[in-house]
Short mmCIF file of C-alpha atoms in Angstrom, two decimals:
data_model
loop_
_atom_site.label_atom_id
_atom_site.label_comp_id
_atom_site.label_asym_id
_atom_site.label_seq_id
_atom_site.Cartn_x
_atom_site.Cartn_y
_atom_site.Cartn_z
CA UNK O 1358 1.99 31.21 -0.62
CA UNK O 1359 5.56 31.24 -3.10
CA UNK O 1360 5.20 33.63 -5.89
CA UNK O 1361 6.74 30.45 -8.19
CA UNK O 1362 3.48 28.96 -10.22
CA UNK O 1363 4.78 30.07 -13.37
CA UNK O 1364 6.53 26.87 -14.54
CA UNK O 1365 6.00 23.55 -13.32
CA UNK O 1366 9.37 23.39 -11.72
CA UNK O 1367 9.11 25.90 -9.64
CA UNK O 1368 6.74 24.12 -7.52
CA UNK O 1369 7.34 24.03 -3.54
CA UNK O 1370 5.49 20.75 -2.06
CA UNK O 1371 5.09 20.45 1.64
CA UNK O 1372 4.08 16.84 3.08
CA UNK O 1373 2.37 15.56 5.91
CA UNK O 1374 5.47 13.23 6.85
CA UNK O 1375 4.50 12.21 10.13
CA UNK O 1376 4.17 8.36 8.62
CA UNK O 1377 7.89 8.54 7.71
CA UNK O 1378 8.88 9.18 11.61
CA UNK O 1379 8.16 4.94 11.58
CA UNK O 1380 10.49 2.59 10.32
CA UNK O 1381 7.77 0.51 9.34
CA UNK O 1382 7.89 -0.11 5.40
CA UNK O 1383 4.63 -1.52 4.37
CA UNK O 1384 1.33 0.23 2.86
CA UNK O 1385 0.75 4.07 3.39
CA UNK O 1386 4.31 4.23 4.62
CA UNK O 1387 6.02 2.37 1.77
CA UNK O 1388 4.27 4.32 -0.74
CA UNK O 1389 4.66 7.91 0.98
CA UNK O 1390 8.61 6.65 1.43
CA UNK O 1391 9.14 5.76 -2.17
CA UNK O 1392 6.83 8.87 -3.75
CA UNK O 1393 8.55 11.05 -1.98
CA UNK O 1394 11.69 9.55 -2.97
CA UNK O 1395 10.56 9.53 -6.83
CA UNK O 1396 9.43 12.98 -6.34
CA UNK O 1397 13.25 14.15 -5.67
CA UNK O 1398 14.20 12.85 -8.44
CA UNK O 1399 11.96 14.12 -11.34
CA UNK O 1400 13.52 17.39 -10.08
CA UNK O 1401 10.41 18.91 -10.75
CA UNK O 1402 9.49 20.09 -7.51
CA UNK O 1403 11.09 21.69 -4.29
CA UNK O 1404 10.00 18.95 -1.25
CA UNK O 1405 9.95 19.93 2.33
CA UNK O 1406 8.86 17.37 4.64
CA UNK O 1407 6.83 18.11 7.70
CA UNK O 1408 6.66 15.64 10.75
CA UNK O 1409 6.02 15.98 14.58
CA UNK O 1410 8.50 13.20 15.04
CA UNK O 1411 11.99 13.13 13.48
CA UNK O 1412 12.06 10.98 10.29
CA UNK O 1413 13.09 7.34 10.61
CA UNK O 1414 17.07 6.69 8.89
CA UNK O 1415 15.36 3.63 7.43
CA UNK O 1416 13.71 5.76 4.58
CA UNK O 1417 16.76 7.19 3.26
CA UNK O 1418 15.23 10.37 2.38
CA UNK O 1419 18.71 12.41 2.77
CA UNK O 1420 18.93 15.68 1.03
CA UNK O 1421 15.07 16.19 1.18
CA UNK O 1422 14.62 19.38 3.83
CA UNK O 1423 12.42 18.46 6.57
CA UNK O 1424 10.76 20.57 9.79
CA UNK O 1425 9.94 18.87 12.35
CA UNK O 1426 8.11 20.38 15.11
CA UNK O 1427 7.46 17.81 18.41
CA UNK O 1428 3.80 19.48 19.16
CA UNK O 1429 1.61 17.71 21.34
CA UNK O 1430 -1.29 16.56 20.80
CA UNK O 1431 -1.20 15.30 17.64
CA UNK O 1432 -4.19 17.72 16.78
CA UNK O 1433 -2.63 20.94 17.67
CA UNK O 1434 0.43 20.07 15.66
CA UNK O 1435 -1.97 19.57 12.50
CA UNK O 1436 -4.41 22.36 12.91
CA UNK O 1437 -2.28 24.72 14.75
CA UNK O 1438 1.33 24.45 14.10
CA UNK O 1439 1.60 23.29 10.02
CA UNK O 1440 -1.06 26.01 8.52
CA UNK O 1441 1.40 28.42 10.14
CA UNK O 1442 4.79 26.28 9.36
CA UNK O 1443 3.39 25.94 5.32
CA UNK O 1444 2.87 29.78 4.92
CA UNK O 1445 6.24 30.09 6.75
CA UNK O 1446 7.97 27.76 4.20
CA UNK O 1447 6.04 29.43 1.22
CA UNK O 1448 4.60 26.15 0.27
CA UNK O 1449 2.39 26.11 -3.31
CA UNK O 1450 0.41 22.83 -2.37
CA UNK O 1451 0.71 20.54 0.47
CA UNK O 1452 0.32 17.00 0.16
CA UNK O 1453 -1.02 14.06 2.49
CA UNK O 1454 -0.08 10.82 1.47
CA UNK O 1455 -3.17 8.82 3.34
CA UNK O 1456 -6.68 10.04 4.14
CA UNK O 1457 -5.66 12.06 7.19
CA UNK O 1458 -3.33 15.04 8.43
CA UNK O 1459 -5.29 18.09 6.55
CA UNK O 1460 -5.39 21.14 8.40
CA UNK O 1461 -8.54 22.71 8.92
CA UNK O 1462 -7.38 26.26 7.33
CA UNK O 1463 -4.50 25.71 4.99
CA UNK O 1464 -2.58 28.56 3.59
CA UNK O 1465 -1.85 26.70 0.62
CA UNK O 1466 -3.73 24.43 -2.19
CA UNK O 1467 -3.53 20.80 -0.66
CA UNK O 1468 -4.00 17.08 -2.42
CA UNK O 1469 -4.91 14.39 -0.74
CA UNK O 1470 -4.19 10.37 -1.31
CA UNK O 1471 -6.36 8.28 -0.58
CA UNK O 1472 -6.10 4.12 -0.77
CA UNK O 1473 -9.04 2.63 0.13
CA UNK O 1474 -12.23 3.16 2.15
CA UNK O 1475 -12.14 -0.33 3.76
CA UNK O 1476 -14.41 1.15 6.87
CA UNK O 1477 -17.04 2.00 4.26
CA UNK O 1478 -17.02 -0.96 2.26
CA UNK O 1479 -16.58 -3.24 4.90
CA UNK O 1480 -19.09 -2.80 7.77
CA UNK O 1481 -18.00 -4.96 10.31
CA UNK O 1482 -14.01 -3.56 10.35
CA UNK O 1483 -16.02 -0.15 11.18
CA UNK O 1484 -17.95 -1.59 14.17
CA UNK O 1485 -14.77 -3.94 15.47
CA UNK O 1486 -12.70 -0.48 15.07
CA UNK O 1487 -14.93 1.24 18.04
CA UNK O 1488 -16.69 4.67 17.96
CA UNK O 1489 -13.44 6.36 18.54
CA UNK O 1490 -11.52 5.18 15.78
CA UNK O 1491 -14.57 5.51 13.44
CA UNK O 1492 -15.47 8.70 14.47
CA UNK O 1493 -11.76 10.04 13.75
CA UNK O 1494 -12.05 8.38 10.30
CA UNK O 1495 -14.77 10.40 9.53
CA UNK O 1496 -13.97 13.49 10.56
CA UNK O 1497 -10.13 12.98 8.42
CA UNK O 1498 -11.99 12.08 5.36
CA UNK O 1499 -14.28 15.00 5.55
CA UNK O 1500 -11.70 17.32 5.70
CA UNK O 1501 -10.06 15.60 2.86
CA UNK O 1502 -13.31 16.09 0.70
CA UNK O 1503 -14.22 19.82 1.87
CA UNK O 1504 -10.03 21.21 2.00
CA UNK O 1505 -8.28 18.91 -0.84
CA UNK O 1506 -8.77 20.28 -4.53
CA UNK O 1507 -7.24 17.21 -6.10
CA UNK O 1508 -7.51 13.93 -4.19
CA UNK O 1509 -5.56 11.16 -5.71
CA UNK O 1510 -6.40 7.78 -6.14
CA UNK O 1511 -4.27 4.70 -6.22
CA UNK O 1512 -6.71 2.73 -8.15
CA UNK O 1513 -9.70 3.37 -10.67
CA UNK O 1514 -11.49 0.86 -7.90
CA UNK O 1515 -10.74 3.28 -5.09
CA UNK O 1516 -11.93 6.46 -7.29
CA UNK O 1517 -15.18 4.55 -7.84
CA UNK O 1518 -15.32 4.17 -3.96
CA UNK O 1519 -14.40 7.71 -3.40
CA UNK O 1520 -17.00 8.75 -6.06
CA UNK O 1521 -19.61 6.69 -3.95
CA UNK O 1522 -18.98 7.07 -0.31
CA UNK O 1523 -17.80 10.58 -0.45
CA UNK O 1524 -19.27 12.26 -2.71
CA UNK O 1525 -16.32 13.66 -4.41
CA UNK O 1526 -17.20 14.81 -7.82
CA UNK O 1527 -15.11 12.78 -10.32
CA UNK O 1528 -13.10 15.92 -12.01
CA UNK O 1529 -11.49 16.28 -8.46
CA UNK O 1530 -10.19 12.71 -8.36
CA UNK O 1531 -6.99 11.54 -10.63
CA UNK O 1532 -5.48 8.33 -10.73
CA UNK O 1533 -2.36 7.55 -10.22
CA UNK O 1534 0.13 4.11 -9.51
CA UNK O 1535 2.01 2.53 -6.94
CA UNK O 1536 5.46 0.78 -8.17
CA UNK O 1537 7.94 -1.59 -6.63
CA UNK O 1538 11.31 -0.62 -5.56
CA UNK O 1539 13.99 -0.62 -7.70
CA UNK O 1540 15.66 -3.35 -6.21
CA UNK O 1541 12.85 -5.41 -7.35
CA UNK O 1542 14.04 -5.30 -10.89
CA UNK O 1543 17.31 -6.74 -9.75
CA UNK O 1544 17.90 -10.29 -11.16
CA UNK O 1545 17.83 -12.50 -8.35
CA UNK O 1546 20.72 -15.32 -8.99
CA UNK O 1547 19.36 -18.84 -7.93
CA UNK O 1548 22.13 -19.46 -5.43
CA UNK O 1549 20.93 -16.76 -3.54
CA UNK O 1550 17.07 -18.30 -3.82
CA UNK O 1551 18.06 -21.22 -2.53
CA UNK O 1552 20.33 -19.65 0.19
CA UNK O 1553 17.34 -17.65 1.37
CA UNK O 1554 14.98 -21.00 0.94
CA UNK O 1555 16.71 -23.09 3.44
CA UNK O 1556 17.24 -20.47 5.82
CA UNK O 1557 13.28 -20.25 5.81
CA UNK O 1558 12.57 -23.62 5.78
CA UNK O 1559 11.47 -24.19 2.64
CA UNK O 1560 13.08 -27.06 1.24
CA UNK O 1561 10.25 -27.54 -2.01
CA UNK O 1562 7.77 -25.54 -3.80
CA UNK O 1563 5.59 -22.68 -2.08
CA UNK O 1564 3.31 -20.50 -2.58
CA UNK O 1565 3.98 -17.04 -0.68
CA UNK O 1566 1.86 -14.38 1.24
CA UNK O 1567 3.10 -10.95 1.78
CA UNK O 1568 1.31 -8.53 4.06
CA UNK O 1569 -0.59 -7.43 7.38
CA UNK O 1570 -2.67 -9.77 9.56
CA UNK O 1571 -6.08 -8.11 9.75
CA UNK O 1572 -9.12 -9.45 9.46
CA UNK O 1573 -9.98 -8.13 5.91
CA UNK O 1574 -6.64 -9.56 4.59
CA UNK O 1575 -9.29 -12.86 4.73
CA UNK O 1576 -5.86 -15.32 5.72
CA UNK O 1577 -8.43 -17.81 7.23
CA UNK O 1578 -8.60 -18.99 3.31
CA UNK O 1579 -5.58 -20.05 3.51
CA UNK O 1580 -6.56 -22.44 6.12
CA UNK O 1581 -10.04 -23.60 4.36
CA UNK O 1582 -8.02 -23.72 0.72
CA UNK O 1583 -5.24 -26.21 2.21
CA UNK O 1584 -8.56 -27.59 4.37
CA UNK O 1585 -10.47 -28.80 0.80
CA UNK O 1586 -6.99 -29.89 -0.64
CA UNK O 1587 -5.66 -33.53 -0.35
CA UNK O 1588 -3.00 -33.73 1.68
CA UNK O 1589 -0.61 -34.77 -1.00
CA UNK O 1590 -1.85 -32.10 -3.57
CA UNK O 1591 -0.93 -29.51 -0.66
CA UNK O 1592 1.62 -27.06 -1.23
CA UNK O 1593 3.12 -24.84 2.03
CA UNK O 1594 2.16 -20.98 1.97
CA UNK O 1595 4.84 -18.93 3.06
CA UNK O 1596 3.53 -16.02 5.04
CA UNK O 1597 5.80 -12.45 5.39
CA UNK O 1598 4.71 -10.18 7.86
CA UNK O 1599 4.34 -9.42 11.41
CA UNK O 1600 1.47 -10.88 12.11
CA UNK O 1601 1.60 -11.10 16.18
CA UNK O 1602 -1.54 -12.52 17.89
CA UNK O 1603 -3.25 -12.61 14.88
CA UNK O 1604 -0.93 -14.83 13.51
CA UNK O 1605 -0.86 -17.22 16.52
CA UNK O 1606 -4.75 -17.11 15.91
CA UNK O 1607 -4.22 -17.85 12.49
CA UNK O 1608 -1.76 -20.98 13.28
CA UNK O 1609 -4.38 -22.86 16.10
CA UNK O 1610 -7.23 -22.56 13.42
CA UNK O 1611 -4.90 -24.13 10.75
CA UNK O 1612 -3.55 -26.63 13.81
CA UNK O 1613 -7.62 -27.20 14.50
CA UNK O 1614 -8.13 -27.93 10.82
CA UNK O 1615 -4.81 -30.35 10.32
CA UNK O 1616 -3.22 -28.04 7.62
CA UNK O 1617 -0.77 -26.37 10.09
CA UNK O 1618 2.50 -27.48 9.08
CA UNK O 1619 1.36 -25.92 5.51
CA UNK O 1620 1.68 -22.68 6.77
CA UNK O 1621 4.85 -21.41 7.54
CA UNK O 1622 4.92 -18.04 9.53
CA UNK O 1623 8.30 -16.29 8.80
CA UNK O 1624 7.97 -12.60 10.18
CA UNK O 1625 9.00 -9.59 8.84
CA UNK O 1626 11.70 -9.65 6.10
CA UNK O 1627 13.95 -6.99 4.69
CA UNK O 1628 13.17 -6.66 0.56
CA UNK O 1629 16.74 -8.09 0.03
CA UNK O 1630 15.10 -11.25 1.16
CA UNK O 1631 12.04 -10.28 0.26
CA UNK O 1632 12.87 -10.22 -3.84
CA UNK O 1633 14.35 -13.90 -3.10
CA UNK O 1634 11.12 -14.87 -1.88
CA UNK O 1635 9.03 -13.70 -4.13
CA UNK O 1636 11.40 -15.22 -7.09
CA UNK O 1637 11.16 -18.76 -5.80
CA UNK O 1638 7.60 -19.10 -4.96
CA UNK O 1639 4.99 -20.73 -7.15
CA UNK O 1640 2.97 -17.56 -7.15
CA UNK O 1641 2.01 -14.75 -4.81
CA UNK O 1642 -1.32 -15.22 -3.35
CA UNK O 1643 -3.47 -12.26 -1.96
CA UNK O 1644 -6.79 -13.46 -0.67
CA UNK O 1645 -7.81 -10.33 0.72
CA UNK O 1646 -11.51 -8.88 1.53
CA UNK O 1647 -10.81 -5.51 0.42
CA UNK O 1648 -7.17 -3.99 -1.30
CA UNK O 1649 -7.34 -0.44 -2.40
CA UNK O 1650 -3.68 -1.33 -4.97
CA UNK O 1651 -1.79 -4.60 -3.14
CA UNK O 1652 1.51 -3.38 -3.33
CA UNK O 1653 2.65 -7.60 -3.31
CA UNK O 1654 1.21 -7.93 -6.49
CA UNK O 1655 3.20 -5.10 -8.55
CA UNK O 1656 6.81 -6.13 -6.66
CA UNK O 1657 5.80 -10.00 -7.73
CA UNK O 1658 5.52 -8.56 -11.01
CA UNK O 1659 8.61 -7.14 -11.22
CA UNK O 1660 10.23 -10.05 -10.30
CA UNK O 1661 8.04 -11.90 -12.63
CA UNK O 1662 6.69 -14.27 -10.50
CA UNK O 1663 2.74 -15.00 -11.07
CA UNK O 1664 -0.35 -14.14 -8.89
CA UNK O 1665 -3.27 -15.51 -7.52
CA UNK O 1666 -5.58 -12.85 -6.48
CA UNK O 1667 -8.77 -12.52 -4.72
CA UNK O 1668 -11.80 -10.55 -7.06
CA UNK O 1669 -12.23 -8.39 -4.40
CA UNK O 1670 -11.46 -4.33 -4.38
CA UNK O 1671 -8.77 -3.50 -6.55
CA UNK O 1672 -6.77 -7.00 -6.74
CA UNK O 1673 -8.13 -7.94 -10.46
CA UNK O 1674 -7.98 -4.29 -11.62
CA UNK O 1675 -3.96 -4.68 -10.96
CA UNK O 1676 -3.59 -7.80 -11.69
CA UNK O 1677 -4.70 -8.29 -14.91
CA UNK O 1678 -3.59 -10.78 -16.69
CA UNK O 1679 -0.26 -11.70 -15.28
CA UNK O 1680 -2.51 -13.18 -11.99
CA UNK O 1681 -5.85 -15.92 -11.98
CA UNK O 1682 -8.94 -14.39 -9.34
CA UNK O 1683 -10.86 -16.36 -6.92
CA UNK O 1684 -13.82 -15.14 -4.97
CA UNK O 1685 -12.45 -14.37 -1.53
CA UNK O 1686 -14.90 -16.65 0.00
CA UNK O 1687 -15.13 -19.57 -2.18
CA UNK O 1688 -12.42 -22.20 -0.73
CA UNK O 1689 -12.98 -24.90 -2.74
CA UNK O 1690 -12.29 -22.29 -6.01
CA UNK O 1691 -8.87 -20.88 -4.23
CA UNK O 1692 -7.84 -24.66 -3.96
CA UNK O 1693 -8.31 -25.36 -7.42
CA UNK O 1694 -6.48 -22.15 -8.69
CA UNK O 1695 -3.80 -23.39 -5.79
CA UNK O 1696 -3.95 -26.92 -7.10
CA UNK O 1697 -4.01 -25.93 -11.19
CA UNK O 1698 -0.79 -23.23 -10.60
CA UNK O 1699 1.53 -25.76 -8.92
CA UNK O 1700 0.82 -28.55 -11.39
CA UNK O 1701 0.83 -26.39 -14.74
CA UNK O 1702 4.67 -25.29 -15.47
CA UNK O 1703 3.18 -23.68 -18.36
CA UNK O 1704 0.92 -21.77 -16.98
CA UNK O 1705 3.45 -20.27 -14.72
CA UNK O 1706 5.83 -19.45 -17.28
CA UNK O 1707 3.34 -17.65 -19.33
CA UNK O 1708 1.96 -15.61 -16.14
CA UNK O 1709 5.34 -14.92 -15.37
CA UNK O 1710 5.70 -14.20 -18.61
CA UNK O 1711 2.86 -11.60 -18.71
CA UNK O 1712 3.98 -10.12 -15.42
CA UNK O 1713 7.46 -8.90 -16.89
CA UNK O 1714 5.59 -7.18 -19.50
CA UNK O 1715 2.93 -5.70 -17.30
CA UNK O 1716 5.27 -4.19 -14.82
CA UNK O 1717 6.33 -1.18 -16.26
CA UNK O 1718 2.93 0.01 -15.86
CA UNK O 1719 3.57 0.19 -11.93
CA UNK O 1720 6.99 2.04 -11.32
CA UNK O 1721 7.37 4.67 -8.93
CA UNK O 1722 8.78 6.96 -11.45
CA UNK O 1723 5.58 7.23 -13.20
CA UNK O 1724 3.50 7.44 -10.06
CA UNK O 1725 5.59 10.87 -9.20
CA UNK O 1726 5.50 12.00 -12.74
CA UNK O 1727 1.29 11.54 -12.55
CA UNK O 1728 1.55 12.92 -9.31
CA UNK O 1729 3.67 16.14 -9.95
CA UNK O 1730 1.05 16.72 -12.75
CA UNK O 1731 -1.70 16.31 -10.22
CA UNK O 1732 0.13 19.44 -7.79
CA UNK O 1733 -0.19 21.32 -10.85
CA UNK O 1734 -3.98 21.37 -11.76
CA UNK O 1735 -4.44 21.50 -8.03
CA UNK O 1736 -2.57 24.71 -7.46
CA UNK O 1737 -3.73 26.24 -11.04
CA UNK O 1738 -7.44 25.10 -9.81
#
């Protein structure tokens, strides 16, 4: 271990960056993309990056050293290869950015994120995930309780799930944010709303969905919301994401219901697009089961467009009161929040309104500046 703990800056951080070798840009690889990126620039700490893959030119993480070894499995590279790679690189504390990828014996003090614990809370994704996959779950978090001396949370929900599930006493556990990027903050002009608009095929008001397809993202509401809404009260949802056969699924039960042409299914989109979305929607809608943060809800924020939010997991918690909740599996209560939020201009302005001024809670700078703080009391622990 570096001979550097006196000051704070002196700090040498490995990461587990084996997400980053994926140019996929939502959840745990958004947020270990845009901490990491935060992290350079508090210049606080020293960041080496550690991968078995080579890291993906869509994070933009140039000037950050990385070491990348390509050791197969995946399991030898983590147990074998990094203990002996952190002492090599005199790392202070070693960080994993989602529940997983902590060495059995680490040479170093290591913190641990961790977002949700959807398999806990939600039964049936455990038992649809297999043995396998549940098994491995286990056996991550487990090292994350016995080898991490801080864990990070990304919401006080999540903490209170850690605290439960785990075990995990709650001095160990520190809360930190998400943010949204900073192009996000970017006035969007409205010739550039309505450019992106008609090349979407939204030609009136919508309401928009950002996100994955899985089953605890609960998009079947969606279908019974529309479903319990007269058809000329109905208002299209915009869905971003690639949703696959899940979304197909998704489109023959709204077809089955007679709501499909509400829902409009437009793939992934870059956040240039993105930010143009999310300024000329309605509102941002999450109905999800279970969201340890819900990332979509602090980038509609800081674009200052409202949100309707589900009262499950952490959606209210970061909501607060820039976004209206709805119990996840009351339909006829989503339609009316649908229904009230399209008709009410006022409404919208003053949750828009409310959003602006709630956003600089969620940045990305102050998630790295609670998080540098957190690699402190871990490696002074």
């Amino acid at each position: 271990m570096g001979a550097r703990r006196g000051t704070l800056t002196s700090l040498r951080v490995g990461v587990n960056a084996r997400l980053l070798s994926s140019p996929d840009v939502r959840g745990f690889n958004r947020y270990a993309a845009e901490l990491v990126r935060a992290l350079a620039g508090t210049g606080a700490v020293e960041l080496v990056l550690f991968s078995d893959s080579p890291i993906h030119e869509r994070h933009a993480l140039a000037g950050i050293a990385s070491v990348v070894e390509m050791v197969k499995p995946q399991w030898l590279w983590q147990h074998r290869w990094l203990p002996a790679a952190l002492r090599r690189e005199r790392i202070d504390v070693f960080h994993a950015p989602a529940h997983w990828g902590v060495p059995w014996h680490p040479p170093c003090a290591v913190v641990a994120t961790i977002h949700d614990l959807a398999d806990r809370e939600l039964p049936d994704l455990r038992r649809s995930a297999g043995f396998r996959v549940s098994a491995r779950h286990a056996l991550e978090q487990g090292l994350v309780v016995r080898r991490a001396r801080r864990i990070i949370a990304v919401s006080q929900w999540t903490a209170r799930s850690i605290q439960k599930y785990l075990g995990v006493a709650p001095e160990r556990i520190a809360v930190t944010v998400e943010g949204a990027a900073p192009l996000f903050d970017e006035p969007v002009e409205p010739s550039r709303i309505a450019d992106v608009r008609r090349a979407c095929g939204l030609d009136g008001p919508y309401f928009l969905y950002v996100g994955g397809f899985e089953a605890r993202k609960n998009l079947g509401a969606f279908v019974g919301a529309l479903a319990a809404t007269p058809p000329e009260r109905r208002v299209p949802v915009a869905l971003v994401g690639d949703g696959g056969a899940a979304a197909e699924a998704l489109l023959r039960q709204a077809e089955e219901a007679g709501v499909g042409p509400w829902l409009r299914f437009l793939g992934g989109v870059d956040d240039t697009r993105l930010a143009a979305l999310y300024a000329g929607a309605l509102a941002v809608v999450l109905p999800s089961w279970l969201e340890g943060f819900g990332l979509p809800v602090v980038e509609a924020m800081h674009v200052g467009t409202p949100c309707l939010v589900s009262t499950a997991g952490a959606l209210p918690e970061i909501a607060g009161d820039a976004g209206i909740a709805f119990p996840p599996d009351d339909h006829a209560a989503m339609a009316q929040a649908l229904q009230r939020l399209a008709s009410d201009p006022a409404l919208r302005a003053d949750l828009a309104a409310r959003a602006r001024a709630r956003a600089p809670l969620y940045t990305w700078q102050r998630a790295a500046e609670q998080t540098v703080a957190v690699y402190q009391r871990a490696v002074s622990a």
